[in-house]
GROMACS .gro file of N, CA, C and O in nm:
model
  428
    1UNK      N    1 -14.709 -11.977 -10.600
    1UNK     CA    2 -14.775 -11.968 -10.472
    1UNK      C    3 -14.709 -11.859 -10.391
    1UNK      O    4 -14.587 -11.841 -10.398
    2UNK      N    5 -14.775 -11.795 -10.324
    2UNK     CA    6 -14.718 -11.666 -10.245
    2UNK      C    7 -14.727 -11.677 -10.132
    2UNK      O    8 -14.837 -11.691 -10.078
    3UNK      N    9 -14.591 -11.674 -10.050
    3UNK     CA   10 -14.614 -11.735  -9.895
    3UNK      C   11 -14.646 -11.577  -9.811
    3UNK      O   12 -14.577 -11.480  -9.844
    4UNK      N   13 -14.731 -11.566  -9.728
    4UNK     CA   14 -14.708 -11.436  -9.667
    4UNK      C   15 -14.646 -11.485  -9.543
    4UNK      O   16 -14.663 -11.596  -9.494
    5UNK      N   17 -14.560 -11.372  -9.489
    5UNK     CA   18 -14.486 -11.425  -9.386
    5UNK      C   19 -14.564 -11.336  -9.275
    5UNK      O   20 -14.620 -11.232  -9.309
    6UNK      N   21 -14.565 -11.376  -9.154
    6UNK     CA   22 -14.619 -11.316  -9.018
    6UNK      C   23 -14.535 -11.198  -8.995
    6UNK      O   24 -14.419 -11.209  -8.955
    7UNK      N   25 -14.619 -11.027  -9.032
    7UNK     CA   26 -14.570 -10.903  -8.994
    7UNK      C   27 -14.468 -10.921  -8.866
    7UNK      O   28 -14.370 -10.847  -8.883
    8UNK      N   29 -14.460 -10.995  -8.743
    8UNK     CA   30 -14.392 -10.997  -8.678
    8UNK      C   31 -14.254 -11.004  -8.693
    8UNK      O   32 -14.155 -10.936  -8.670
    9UNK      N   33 -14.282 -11.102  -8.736
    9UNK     CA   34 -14.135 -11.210  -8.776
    9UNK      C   35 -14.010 -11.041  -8.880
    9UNK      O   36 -13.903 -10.984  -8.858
   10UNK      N   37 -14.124 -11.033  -8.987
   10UNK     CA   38 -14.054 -10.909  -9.053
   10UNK      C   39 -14.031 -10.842  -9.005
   10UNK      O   40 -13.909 -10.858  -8.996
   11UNK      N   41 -14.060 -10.740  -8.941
   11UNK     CA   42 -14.031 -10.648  -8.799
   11UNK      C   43 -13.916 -10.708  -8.771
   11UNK      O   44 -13.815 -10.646  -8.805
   12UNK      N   45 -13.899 -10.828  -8.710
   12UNK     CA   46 -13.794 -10.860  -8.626
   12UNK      C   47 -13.669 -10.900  -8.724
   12UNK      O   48 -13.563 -10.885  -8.664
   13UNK      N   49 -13.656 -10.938  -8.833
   13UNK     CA   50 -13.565 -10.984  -8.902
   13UNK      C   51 -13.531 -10.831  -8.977
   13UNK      O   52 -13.419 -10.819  -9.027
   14UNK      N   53 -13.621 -10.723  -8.986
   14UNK     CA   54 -13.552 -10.600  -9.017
   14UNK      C   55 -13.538 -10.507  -8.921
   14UNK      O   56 -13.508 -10.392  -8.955
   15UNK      N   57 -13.561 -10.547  -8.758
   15UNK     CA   58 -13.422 -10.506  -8.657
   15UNK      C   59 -13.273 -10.570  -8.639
   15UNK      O   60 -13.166 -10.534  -8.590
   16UNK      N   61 -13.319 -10.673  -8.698
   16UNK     CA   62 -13.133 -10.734  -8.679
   16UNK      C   63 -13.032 -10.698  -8.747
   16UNK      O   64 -12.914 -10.680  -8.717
   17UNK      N   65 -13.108 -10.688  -8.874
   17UNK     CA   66 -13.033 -10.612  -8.987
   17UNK      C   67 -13.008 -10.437  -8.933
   17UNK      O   68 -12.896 -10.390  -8.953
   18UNK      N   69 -13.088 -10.370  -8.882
   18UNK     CA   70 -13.031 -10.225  -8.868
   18UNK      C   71 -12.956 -10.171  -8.763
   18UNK      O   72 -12.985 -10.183  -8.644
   19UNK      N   73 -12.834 -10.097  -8.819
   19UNK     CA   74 -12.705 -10.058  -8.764
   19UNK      C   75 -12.751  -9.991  -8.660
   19UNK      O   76 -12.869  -9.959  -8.678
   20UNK      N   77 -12.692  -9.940  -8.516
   20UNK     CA   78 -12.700  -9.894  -8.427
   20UNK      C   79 -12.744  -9.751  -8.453
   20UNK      O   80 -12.749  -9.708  -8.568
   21UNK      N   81 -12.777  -9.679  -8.348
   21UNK     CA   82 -12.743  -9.537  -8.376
   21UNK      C   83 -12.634  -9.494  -8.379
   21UNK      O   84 -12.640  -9.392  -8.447
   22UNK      N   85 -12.499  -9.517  -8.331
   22UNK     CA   86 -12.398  -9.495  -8.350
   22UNK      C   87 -12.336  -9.472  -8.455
   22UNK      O   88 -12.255  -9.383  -8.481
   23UNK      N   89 -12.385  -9.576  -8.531
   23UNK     CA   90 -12.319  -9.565  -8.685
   23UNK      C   91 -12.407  -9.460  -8.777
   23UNK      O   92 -12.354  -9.421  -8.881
   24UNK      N   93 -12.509  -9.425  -8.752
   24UNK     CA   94 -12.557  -9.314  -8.826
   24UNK      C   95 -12.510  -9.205  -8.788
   24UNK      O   96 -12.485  -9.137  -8.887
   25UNK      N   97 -12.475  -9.137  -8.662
   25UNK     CA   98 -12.375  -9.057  -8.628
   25UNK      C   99 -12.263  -9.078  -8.719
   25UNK      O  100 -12.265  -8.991  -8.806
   26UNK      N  101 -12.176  -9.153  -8.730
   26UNK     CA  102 -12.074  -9.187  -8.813
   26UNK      C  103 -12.134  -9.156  -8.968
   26UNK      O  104 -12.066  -9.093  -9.050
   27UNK      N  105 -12.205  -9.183  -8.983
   27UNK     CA  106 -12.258  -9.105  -9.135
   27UNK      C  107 -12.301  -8.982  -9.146
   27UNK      O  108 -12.302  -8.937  -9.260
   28UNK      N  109 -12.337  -8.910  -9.058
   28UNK     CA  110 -12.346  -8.743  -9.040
   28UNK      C  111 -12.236  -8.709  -9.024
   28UNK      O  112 -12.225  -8.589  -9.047
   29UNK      N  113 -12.110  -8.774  -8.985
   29UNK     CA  114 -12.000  -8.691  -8.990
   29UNK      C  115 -11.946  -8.673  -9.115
   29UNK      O  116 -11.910  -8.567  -9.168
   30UNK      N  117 -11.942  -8.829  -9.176
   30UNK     CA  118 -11.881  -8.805  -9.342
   30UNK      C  119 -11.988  -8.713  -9.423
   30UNK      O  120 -11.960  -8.653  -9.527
   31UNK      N  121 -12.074  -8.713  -9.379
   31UNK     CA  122 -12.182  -8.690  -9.458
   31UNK      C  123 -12.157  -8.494  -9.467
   31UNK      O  124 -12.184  -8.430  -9.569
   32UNK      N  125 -12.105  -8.435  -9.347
   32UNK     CA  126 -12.081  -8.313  -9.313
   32UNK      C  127 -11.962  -8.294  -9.363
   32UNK      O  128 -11.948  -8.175  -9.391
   33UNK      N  129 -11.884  -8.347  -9.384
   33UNK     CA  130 -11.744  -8.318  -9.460
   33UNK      C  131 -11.761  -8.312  -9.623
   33UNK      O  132 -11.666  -8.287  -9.699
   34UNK      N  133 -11.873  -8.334  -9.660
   34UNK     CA  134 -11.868  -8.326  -9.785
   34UNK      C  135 -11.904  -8.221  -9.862
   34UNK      O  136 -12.027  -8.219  -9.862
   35UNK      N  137 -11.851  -8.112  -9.945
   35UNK     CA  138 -11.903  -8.030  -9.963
   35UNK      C  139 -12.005  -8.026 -10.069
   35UNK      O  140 -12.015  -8.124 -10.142
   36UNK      N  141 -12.099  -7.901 -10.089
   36UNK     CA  142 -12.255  -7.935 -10.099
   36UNK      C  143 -12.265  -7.946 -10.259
   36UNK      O  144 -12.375  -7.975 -10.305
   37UNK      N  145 -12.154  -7.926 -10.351
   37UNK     CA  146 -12.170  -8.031 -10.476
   37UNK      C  147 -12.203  -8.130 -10.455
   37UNK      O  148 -12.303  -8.186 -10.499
   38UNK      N  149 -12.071  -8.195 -10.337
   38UNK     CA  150 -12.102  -8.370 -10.317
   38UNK      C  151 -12.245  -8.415 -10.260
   38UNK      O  152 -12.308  -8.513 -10.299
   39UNK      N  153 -12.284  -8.325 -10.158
   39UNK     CA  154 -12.350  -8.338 -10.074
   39UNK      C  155 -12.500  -8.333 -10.223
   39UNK      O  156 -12.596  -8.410 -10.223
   40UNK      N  157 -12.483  -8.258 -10.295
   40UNK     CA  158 -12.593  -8.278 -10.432
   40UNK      C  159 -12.600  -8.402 -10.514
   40UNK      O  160 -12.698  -8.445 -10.575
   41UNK      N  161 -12.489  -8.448 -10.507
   41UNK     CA  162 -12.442  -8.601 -10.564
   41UNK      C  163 -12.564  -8.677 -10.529
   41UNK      O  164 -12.655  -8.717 -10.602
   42UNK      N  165 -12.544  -8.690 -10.373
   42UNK     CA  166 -12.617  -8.780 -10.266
   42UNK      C  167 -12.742  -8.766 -10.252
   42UNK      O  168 -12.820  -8.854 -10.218
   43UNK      N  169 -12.764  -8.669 -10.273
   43UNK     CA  170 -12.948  -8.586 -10.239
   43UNK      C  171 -13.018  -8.619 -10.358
   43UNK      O  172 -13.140  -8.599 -10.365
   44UNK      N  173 -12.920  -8.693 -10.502
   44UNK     CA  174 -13.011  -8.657 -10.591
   44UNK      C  175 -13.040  -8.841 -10.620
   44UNK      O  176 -12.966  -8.938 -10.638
   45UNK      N  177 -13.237  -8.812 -10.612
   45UNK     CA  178 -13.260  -8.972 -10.624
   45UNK      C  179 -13.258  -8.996 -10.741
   45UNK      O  180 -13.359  -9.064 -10.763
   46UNK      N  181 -13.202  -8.980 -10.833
   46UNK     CA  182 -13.161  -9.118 -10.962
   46UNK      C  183 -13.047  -9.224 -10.940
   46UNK      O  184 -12.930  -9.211 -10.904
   47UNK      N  185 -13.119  -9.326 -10.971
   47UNK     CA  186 -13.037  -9.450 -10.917
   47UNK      C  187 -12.874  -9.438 -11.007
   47UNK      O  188 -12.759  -9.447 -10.963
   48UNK      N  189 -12.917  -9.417 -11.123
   48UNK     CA  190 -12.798  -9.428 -11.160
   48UNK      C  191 -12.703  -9.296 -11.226
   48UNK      O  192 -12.726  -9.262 -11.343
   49UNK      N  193 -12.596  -9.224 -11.148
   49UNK     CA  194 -12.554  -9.113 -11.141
   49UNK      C  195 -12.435  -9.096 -11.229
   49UNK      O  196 -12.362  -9.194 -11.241
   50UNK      N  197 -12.401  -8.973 -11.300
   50UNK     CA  198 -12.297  -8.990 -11.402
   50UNK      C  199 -12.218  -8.867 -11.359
   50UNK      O  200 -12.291  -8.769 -11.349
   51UNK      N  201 -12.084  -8.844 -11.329
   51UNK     CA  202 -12.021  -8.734 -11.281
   51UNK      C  203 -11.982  -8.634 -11.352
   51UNK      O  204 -11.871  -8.670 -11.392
   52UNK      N  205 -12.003  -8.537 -11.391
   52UNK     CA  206 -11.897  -8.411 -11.496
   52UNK      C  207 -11.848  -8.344 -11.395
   52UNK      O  208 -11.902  -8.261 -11.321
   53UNK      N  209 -11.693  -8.406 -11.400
   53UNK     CA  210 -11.637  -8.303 -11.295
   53UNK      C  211 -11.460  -8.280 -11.348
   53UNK      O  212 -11.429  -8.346 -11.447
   54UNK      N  213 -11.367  -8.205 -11.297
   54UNK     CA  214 -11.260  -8.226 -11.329
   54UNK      C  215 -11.174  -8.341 -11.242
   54UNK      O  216 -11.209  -8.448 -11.193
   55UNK      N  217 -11.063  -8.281 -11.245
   55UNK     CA  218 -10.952  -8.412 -11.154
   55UNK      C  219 -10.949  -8.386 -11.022
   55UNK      O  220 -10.873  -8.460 -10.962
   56UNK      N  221 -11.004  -8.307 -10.956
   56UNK     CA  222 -10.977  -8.258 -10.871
   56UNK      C  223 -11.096  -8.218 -10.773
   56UNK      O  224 -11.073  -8.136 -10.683
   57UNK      N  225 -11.214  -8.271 -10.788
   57UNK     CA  226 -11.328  -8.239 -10.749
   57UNK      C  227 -11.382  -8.280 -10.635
   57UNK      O  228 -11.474  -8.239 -10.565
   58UNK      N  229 -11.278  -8.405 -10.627
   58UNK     CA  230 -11.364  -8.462 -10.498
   58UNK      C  231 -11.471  -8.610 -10.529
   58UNK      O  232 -11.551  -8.652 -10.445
   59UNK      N  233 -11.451  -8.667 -10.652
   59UNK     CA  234 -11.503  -8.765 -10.711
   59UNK      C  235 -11.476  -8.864 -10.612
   59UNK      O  236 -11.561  -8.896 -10.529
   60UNK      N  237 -11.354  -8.919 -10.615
   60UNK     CA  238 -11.363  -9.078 -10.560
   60UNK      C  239 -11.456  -9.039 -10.413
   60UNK      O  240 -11.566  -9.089 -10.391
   61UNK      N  241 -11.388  -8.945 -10.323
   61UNK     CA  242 -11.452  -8.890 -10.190
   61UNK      C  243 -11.598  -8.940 -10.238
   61UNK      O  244 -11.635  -9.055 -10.211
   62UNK      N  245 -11.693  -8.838 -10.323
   62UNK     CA  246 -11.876  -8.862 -10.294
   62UNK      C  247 -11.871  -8.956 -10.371
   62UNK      O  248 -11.981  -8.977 -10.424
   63UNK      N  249 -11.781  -9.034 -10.407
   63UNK     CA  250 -11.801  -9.219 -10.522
   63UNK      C  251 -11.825  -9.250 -10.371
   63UNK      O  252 -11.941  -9.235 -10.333
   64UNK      N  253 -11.721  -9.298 -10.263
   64UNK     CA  254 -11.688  -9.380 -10.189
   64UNK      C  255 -11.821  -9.369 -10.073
   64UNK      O  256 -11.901  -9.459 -10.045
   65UNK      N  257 -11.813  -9.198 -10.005
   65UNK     CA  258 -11.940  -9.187  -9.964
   65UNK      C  259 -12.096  -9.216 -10.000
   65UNK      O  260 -12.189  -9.224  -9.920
   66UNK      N  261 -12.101  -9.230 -10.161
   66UNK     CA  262 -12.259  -9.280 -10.213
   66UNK      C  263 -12.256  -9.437 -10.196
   66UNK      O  264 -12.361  -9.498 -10.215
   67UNK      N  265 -12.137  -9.506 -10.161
   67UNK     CA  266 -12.175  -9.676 -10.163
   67UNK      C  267 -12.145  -9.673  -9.993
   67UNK      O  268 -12.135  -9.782  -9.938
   68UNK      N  269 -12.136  -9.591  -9.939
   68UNK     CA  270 -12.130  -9.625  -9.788
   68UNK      C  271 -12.256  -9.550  -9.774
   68UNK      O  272 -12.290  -9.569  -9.657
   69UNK      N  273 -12.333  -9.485  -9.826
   69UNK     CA  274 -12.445  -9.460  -9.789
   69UNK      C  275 -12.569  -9.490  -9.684
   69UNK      O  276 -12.607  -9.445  -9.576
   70UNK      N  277 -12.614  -9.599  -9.786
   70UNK     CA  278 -12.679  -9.736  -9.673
   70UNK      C  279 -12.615  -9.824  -9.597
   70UNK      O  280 -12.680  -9.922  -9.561
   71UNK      N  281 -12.505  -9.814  -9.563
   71UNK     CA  282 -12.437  -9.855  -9.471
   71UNK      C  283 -12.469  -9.813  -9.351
   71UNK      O  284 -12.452  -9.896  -9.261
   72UNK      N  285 -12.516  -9.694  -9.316
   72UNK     CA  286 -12.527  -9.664  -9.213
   72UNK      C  287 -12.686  -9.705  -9.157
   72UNK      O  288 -12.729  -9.688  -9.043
   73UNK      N  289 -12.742  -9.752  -9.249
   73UNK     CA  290 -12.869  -9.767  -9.192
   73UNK      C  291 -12.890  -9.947  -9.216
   73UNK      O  292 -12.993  -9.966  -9.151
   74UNK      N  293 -12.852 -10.078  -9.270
   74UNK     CA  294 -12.841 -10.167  -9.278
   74UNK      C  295 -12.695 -10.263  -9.278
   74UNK      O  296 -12.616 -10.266  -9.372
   75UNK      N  297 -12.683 -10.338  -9.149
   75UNK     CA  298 -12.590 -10.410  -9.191
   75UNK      C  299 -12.573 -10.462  -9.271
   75UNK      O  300 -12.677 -10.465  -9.336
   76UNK      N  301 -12.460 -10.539  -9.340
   76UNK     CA  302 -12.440 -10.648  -9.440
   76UNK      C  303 -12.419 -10.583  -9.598
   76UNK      O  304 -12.348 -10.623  -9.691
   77UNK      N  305 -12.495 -10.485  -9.589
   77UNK     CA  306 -12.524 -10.376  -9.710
   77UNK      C  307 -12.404 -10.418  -9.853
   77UNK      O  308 -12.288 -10.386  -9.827
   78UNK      N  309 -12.415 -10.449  -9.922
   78UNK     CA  310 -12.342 -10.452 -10.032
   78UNK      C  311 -12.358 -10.336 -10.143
   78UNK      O  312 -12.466 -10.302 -10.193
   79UNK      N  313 -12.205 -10.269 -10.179
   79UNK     CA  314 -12.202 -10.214 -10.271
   79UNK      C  315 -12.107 -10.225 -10.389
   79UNK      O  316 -11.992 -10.270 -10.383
   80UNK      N  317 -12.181 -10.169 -10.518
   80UNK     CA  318 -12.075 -10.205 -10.671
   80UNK      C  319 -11.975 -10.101 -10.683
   80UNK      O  320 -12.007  -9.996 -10.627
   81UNK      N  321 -11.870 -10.101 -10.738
   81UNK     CA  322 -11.790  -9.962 -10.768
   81UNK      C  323 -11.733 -10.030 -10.910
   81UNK      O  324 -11.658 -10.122 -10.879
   82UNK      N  325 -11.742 -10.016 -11.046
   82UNK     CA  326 -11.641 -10.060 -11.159
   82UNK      C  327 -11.577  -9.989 -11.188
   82UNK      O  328 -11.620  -9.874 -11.200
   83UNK      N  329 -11.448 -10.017 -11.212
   83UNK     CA  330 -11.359  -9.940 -11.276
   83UNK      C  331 -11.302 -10.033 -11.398
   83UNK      O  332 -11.293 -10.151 -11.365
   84UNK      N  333 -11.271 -10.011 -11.497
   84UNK     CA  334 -11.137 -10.058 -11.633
   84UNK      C  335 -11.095 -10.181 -11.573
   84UNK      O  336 -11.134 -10.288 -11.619
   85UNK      N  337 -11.007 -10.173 -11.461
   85UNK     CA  338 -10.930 -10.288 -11.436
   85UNK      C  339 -10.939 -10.317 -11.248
   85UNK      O  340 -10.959 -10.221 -11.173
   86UNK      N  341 -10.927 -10.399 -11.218
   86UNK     CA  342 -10.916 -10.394 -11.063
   86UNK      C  343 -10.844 -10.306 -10.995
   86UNK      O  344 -10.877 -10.235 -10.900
   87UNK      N  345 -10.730 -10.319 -11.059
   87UNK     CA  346 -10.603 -10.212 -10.991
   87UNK      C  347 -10.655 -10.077 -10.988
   87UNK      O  348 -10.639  -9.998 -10.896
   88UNK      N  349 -10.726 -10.054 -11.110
   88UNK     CA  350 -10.766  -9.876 -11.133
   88UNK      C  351 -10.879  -9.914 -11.015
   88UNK      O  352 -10.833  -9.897 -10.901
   89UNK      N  353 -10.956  -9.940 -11.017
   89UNK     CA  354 -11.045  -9.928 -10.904
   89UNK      C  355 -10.978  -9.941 -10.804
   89UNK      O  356 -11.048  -9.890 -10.716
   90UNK      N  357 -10.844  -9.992 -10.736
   90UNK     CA  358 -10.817 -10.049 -10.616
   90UNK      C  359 -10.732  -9.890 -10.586
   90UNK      O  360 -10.724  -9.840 -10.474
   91UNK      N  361 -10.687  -9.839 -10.686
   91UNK     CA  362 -10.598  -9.710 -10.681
   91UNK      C  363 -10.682  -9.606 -10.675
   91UNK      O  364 -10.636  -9.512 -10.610
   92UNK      N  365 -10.805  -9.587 -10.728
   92UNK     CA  366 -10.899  -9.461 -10.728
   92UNK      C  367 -11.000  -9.479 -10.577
   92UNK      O  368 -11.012  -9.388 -10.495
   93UNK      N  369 -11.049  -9.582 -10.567
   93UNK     CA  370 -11.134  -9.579 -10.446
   93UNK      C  371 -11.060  -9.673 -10.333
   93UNK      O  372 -11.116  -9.648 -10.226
   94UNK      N  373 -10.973  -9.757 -10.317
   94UNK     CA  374 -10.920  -9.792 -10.202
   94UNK      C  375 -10.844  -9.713 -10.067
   94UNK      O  376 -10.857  -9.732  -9.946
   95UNK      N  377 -10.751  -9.607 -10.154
   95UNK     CA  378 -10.723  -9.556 -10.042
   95UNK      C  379 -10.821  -9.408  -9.972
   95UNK      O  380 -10.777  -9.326  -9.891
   96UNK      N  381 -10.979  -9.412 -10.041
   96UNK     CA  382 -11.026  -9.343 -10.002
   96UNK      C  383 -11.092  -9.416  -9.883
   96UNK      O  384 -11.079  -9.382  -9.765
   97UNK      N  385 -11.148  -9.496  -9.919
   97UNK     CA  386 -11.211  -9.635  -9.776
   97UNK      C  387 -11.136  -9.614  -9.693
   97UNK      O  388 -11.185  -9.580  -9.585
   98UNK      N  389 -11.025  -9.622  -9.701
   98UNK     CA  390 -10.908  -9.609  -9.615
   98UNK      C  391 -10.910  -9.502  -9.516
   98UNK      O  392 -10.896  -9.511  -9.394
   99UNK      N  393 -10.925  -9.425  -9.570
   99UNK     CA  394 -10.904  -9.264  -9.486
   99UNK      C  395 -11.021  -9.254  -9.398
   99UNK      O  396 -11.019  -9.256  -9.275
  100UNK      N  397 -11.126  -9.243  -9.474
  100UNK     CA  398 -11.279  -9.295  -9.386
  100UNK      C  399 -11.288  -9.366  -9.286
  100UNK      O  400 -11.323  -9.312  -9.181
  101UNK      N  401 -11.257  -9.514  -9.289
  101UNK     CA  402 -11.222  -9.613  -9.212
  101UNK      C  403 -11.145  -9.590  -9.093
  101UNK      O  404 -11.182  -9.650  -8.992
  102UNK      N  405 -11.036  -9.507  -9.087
  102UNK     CA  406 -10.940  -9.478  -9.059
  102UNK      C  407 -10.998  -9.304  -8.947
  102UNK      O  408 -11.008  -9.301  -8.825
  103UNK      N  409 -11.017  -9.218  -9.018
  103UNK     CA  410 -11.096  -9.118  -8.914
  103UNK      C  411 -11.184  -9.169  -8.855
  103UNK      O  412 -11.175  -9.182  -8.733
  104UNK      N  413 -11.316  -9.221  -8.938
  104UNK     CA  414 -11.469  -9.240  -8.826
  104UNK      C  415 -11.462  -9.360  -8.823
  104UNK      O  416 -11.573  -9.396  -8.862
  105UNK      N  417 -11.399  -9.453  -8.801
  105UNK     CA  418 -11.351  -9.611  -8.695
  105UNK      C  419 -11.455  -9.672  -8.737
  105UNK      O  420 -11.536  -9.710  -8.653
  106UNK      N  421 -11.486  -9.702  -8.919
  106UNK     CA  422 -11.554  -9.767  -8.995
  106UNK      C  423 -11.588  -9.901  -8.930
  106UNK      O  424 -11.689  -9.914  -8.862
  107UNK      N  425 -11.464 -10.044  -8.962
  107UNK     CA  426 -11.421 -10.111  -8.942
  107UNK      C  427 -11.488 -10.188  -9.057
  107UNK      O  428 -11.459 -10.306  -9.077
   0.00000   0.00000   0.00000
């Protein structure tokens, strides 16, 4: 059985969910720091993205920025990151959150 719900109601339950304007500002800034390899990372719509890059490229940076992505436009937003082991993930992308968090007052 298929319930339709009253267009209203939807409307209103997908304003509660969306982040201020403020915080999309906050995503044009990271979003401007990234240079336009990364910035190609992000632009490109296949869901699922595979990196060839060296050590030094700037990976975890447009990893960390592609799962904060929709962040800026939906609260609550959940994102995946896997790595090998927890620690390797907690060592490759944690202290990048960090820095982010930390300049544009994530929280």
């Amino acid at each position: 059985m298929l319930v339709e719900q009253d267009a209203d109601d939807l409307v209103e339950a997908l304003a509660r969910l969306h982040v201020a304007d403020g915080e999309a500002i906050k995503w044009a800034q990271i979003r401007a720091k990234l240079h336009d390899k990364q910035r190609q990372v992000l632009d490109d719509p296949a869901r699922k993205k595979c990196l060839e890059k060296g050590r030094r490229a700037g990976g975890s940076h447009v990893v960390a920025a592609w799962l904060l992505e929709d962040w800026h436009l939906w609260a609550g937003h959940t994102s995946l990151f896997v790595a090998l082991t927890k620690e390797h993930a907690e060592r490759i992308l944690w202290p990048t959150l960090h820095r982010l968090n930390n300049e544009f007052d994530l929280n």
